[in-house]
Amino acid sequence: KAAQLDQEHALTHVLLAKLYLKQHRYERAETEALEVLRRNPAHLEAALLYGDSHAGRDNWGQAETIYARIRDQLPSSSLGYRKLGQLARRQGLAAKAATFYAQAVAQEPGDADTMLQYLLSLEEANERRKADYILKKFVSDMPYDPRRWETAARFHRSKGHLDEARAAWLRMSELRPDEPRSY
């Protein structure tokens, strides 16, 4: 109703597009994202929603084109690389995803979530030694950063290495005793 009352208000269209994405109503999400982009072609969030609406329908080529444009327009940001990595992983292209995540990590080396996705992609691409080496370096570069230990714990848990995961969670809890996630 708010979008109908004020067609010019970008936020209502963005919120509506997000709602439609959560409901898996991808065509409607695309319509709302395009409504914002029609008025402001540089609206980053609307562009992401537009790409996500195509990815949700498995329209891989169109989604990749949109995410690549975001990457090209924001070359010093990891955002476009992350979205391309997510898209490649959804398609089962782990080696391609790892390449994109490596570029995202290069843009933001301290981003623990992107690092985890990179490591998981390497693992899926059967590059276990490389993943283990990168994880060790990531943690040893800043051993007092609890987020890095959380990344290690989540990665080890995903591989089924529960002893290593427990040790990493324990280290995180020592560094941040007030953080409930470590417990």
mmCIF file of C-alpha atoms in Angstrom:
data_model
loop_
_atom_site.group_PDB
_atom_site.id
_atom_site.type_symbol
_atom_site.label_atom_id
_atom_site.label_comp_id
_atom_site.label_asym_id
_atom_site.label_seq_id
_atom_site.Cartn_x
_atom_site.Cartn_y
_atom_site.Cartn_z
ATOM 1 C CA LYS A 1 0.000 0.000 0.000
ATOM 2 C CA ALA A 2 2.849 2.404 0.841
ATOM 3 C CA ALA A 3 4.455 1.748 -2.552
ATOM 4 C CA GLN A 4 1.143 2.481 -4.273
ATOM 5 C CA LEU A 5 0.646 5.720 -2.336
ATOM 6 C CA ASP A 6 4.140 7.045 -3.007
ATOM 7 C CA GLN A 7 5.533 5.657 -6.260
ATOM 8 C CA GLU A 8 8.628 7.864 -5.936
ATOM 9 C CA HIS A 9 9.743 6.525 -2.551
ATOM 10 C CA ALA A 10 12.626 4.140 -3.299
ATOM 11 C CA LEU A 11 12.777 2.639 0.187
ATOM 12 C CA THR A 12 9.272 1.193 -0.001
ATOM 13 C CA HIS A 13 10.079 -0.475 -3.328
ATOM 14 C CA VAL A 14 13.352 -1.848 -1.926
ATOM 15 C CA LEU A 15 11.575 -3.216 1.145
ATOM 16 C CA LEU A 16 8.876 -4.724 -1.014
ATOM 17 C CA ALA A 17 11.509 -6.354 -3.260
ATOM 18 C CA LYS A 18 13.211 -7.838 -0.178
ATOM 19 C CA LEU A 19 9.889 -9.197 1.037
ATOM 20 C CA TYR A 20 9.157 -10.752 -2.350
ATOM 21 C CA LEU A 21 12.615 -12.357 -2.414
ATOM 22 C CA LYS A 22 11.992 -13.955 0.985
ATOM 23 C CA GLN A 23 8.684 -15.240 -0.327
ATOM 24 C CA HIS A 24 10.406 -16.609 -3.475
ATOM 25 C CA ARG A 25 8.264 -14.347 -5.638
ATOM 26 C CA TYR A 26 11.157 -13.452 -7.892
ATOM 27 C CA GLU A 27 9.279 -11.782 -10.739
ATOM 28 C CA ARG A 28 7.655 -9.354 -8.315
ATOM 29 C CA ALA A 29 11.005 -8.682 -6.635
ATOM 30 C CA GLU A 30 12.458 -7.913 -10.050
ATOM 31 C CA THR A 31 9.610 -5.511 -10.823
ATOM 32 C CA GLU A 32 10.144 -3.586 -7.592
ATOM 33 C CA ALA A 33 13.930 -3.458 -8.052
ATOM 34 C CA LEU A 34 13.515 -2.201 -11.609
ATOM 35 C CA GLU A 35 11.120 0.478 -10.385
ATOM 36 C CA VAL A 36 13.918 1.877 -8.216
ATOM 37 C CA LEU A 37 16.581 1.431 -10.901
ATOM 38 C CA ARG A 38 14.403 3.220 -13.456
ATOM 39 C CA ARG A 39 14.545 6.337 -11.292
ATOM 40 C CA ASN A 40 18.114 5.860 -10.052
ATOM 41 C CA PRO A 41 20.301 3.489 -12.112
ATOM 42 C CA ALA A 42 23.098 3.807 -9.527
ATOM 43 C CA HIS A 43 21.014 2.466 -6.606
ATOM 44 C CA LEU A 44 23.268 -0.314 -5.325
ATOM 45 C CA GLU A 45 20.757 -2.136 -3.147
ATOM 46 C CA ALA A 46 18.190 -2.230 -5.943
ATOM 47 C CA ALA A 47 20.831 -3.586 -8.325
ATOM 48 C CA LEU A 48 21.662 -6.349 -5.836
ATOM 49 C CA LEU A 49 17.983 -7.202 -5.448
ATOM 50 C CA TYR A 50 17.611 -7.252 -9.220
ATOM 51 C CA GLY A 51 20.512 -9.687 -9.489
ATOM 52 C CA ASP A 52 19.161 -11.781 -6.625
ATOM 53 C CA SER A 53 15.766 -12.010 -8.331
ATOM 54 C CA HIS A 54 17.459 -13.544 -11.373
ATOM 55 C CA ALA A 55 19.601 -15.848 -9.237
ATOM 56 C CA GLY A 56 16.479 -17.033 -7.419
ATOM 57 C CA ARG A 57 14.989 -18.164 -10.729
ATOM 58 C CA ASP A 58 18.275 -19.860 -11.691
ATOM 59 C CA ASN A 59 18.754 -17.314 -14.452
ATOM 60 C CA TRP A 60 22.503 -17.627 -13.935
ATOM 61 C CA GLY A 61 23.694 -15.649 -16.959
ATOM 62 C CA GLN A 62 21.634 -12.572 -16.193
ATOM 63 C CA ALA A 63 22.523 -12.663 -12.489
ATOM 64 C CA GLU A 64 26.221 -13.015 -13.311
ATOM 65 C CA THR A 65 26.036 -10.060 -15.697
ATOM 66 C CA ILE A 66 24.428 -7.878 -13.016
ATOM 67 C CA TYR A 67 26.921 -8.899 -10.311
ATOM 68 C CA ALA A 68 29.837 -8.398 -12.736
ATOM 69 C CA ARG A 69 28.619 -4.870 -13.427
ATOM 70 C CA ILE A 70 28.509 -4.169 -9.700
ATOM 71 C CA ARG A 71 32.059 -5.519 -9.405
ATOM 72 C CA ASP A 72 33.203 -3.343 -12.310
ATOM 73 C CA GLN A 73 31.548 -0.219 -10.931
ATOM 74 C CA LEU A 74 32.962 -0.786 -7.421
ATOM 75 C CA PRO A 75 36.405 -2.267 -8.127
ATOM 76 C CA SER A 76 37.771 -1.611 -4.640
ATOM 77 C CA SER A 77 34.802 -3.320 -2.959
ATOM 78 C CA SER A 78 34.474 -7.027 -2.293
ATOM 79 C CA LEU A 79 30.697 -6.956 -2.822
ATOM 80 C CA GLY A 80 30.609 -7.875 -6.513
ATOM 81 C CA TYR A 81 33.171 -10.625 -6.044
ATOM 82 C CA ARG A 82 31.228 -12.070 -3.099
ATOM 83 C CA LYS A 83 27.978 -12.152 -5.064
ATOM 84 C CA LEU A 84 29.736 -13.797 -8.024
ATOM 85 C CA GLY A 85 31.221 -16.341 -5.627
ATOM 86 C CA GLN A 86 27.807 -17.097 -4.119
ATOM 87 C CA LEU A 87 26.346 -17.542 -7.568
ATOM 88 C CA ALA A 88 29.126 -19.903 -8.645
ATOM 89 C CA ARG A 89 28.741 -21.995 -5.466
ATOM 90 C CA ARG A 90 25.000 -22.302 -6.043
ATOM 91 C CA GLN A 91 25.775 -23.678 -9.482
ATOM 92 C CA GLY A 92 28.251 -26.200 -8.054
ATOM 93 C CA LEU A 93 31.254 -24.420 -9.573
ATOM 94 C CA ALA A 94 33.490 -24.534 -6.513
ATOM 95 C CA ALA A 95 36.782 -23.681 -8.266
ATOM 96 C CA LYS A 96 35.207 -20.653 -9.943
ATOM 97 C CA ALA A 97 33.645 -19.609 -6.632
ATOM 98 C CA ALA A 98 37.029 -19.905 -4.908
ATOM 99 C CA THR A 99 38.551 -17.579 -7.509
ATOM 100 C CA PHE A 100 35.888 -14.950 -6.885
ATOM 101 C CA TYR A 101 36.162 -15.308 -3.104
ATOM 102 C CA ALA A 102 39.956 -14.985 -3.339
ATOM 103 C CA GLN A 103 39.457 -11.656 -5.075
ATOM 104 C CA ALA A 104 36.945 -10.593 -2.428
ATOM 105 C CA VAL A 105 39.388 -11.519 0.337
ATOM 106 C CA ALA A 106 42.084 -9.506 -1.435
ATOM 107 C CA GLN A 107 39.782 -6.464 -1.269
ATOM 108 C CA GLU A 108 38.860 -7.012 2.401
ATOM 109 C CA PRO A 109 41.440 -9.328 3.994
ATOM 110 C CA GLY A 110 39.945 -9.130 7.480
ATOM 111 C CA ASP A 111 36.383 -10.083 6.543
ATOM 112 C CA ALA A 112 35.835 -13.342 8.409
ATOM 113 C CA ASP A 113 32.588 -14.258 6.643
ATOM 114 C CA THR A 114 34.104 -13.888 3.179
ATOM 115 C CA MET A 115 37.153 -15.840 4.312
ATOM 116 C CA LEU A 116 34.921 -18.681 5.485
ATOM 117 C CA GLN A 117 33.163 -18.815 2.116
ATOM 118 C CA TYR A 118 36.559 -18.826 0.382
ATOM 119 C CA LEU A 119 37.775 -21.706 2.545
ATOM 120 C CA LEU A 120 34.576 -23.690 2.004
ATOM 121 C CA SER A 121 34.856 -23.165 -1.749
ATOM 122 C CA LEU A 122 38.444 -24.377 -1.706
ATOM 123 C CA GLU A 123 37.359 -27.436 0.274
ATOM 124 C CA GLU A 124 34.577 -28.154 -2.226
ATOM 125 C CA ALA A 125 37.104 -27.775 -5.067
ATOM 126 C CA ASN A 126 39.283 -30.446 -3.392
ATOM 127 C CA GLU A 127 42.001 -27.963 -2.482
ATOM 128 C CA ARG A 128 42.164 -28.992 1.164
ATOM 129 C CA ARG A 129 45.841 -28.272 1.695
ATOM 130 C CA LYS A 130 45.470 -24.774 0.323
ATOM 131 C CA ALA A 131 42.416 -24.170 2.504
ATOM 132 C CA ASP A 132 44.260 -25.389 5.612
ATOM 133 C CA TYR A 133 47.292 -23.231 4.819
ATOM 134 C CA ILE A 134 45.183 -20.108 4.222
ATOM 135 C CA LEU A 135 43.222 -20.693 7.428
ATOM 136 C CA LYS A 136 46.400 -21.076 9.497
ATOM 137 C CA LYS A 137 47.793 -17.868 8.024
ATOM 138 C CA PHE A 138 44.493 -16.045 8.545
ATOM 139 C CA VAL A 139 44.394 -16.944 12.240
ATOM 140 C CA SER A 140 48.124 -16.459 12.876
ATOM 141 C CA ASP A 141 48.096 -12.960 11.315
ATOM 142 C CA MET A 142 45.817 -11.759 14.119
ATOM 143 C CA PRO A 143 45.645 -14.453 16.805
ATOM 144 C CA TYR A 144 43.786 -12.185 19.241
ATOM 145 C CA ASP A 145 40.864 -11.591 16.893
ATOM 146 C CA PRO A 146 37.945 -13.759 18.072
ATOM 147 C CA ARG A 147 36.219 -13.542 14.670
ATOM 148 C CA ARG A 148 39.168 -15.322 13.096
ATOM 149 C CA TRP A 149 38.900 -18.125 15.629
ATOM 150 C CA GLU A 150 35.181 -18.322 14.924
ATOM 151 C CA THR A 151 35.988 -18.695 11.228
ATOM 152 C CA ALA A 152 38.386 -21.521 12.071
ATOM 153 C CA ALA A 153 35.790 -23.221 14.277
ATOM 154 C CA ARG A 154 33.053 -23.000 11.670
ATOM 155 C CA PHE A 155 35.368 -24.292 8.946
ATOM 156 C CA HIS A 156 36.571 -27.242 11.025
ATOM 157 C CA ARG A 157 32.996 -28.055 12.034
ATOM 158 C CA SER A 158 31.935 -28.104 8.382
ATOM 159 C CA LYS A 159 34.706 -30.593 7.630
ATOM 160 C CA GLY A 160 33.678 -32.785 10.562
ATOM 161 C CA HIS A 161 36.882 -32.086 12.495
ATOM 162 C CA LEU A 162 35.171 -31.581 15.816
ATOM 163 C CA ASP A 163 38.299 -31.573 18.012
ATOM 164 C CA GLU A 164 39.794 -28.698 16.025
ATOM 165 C CA ALA A 165 36.424 -26.914 16.039
ATOM 166 C CA ARG A 166 36.138 -27.243 19.823
ATOM 167 C CA ALA A 167 39.670 -25.920 20.289
ATOM 168 C CA ALA A 168 38.901 -22.893 18.117
ATOM 169 C CA TRP A 169 35.588 -22.226 19.935
ATOM 170 C CA LEU A 170 37.453 -22.487 23.234
ATOM 171 C CA ARG A 171 40.064 -19.977 22.063
ATOM 172 C CA MET A 172 37.282 -17.636 20.950
ATOM 173 C CA SER A 173 35.578 -17.921 24.337
ATOM 174 C CA GLU A 174 38.885 -17.060 26.062
ATOM 175 C CA LEU A 175 39.241 -13.953 23.920
ATOM 176 C CA ARG A 176 35.582 -12.903 24.225
ATOM 177 C CA PRO A 177 34.048 -14.487 27.327
ATOM 178 C CA ASP A 178 30.969 -12.291 26.871
ATOM 179 C CA GLU A 179 30.258 -13.746 23.387
ATOM 180 C CA PRO A 180 27.530 -16.412 23.597
ATOM 181 C CA ARG A 181 28.309 -17.856 20.127
ATOM 182 C CA SER A 182 31.570 -19.354 21.377
ATOM 183 C CA TYR A 183 29.775 -21.399 24.009
#
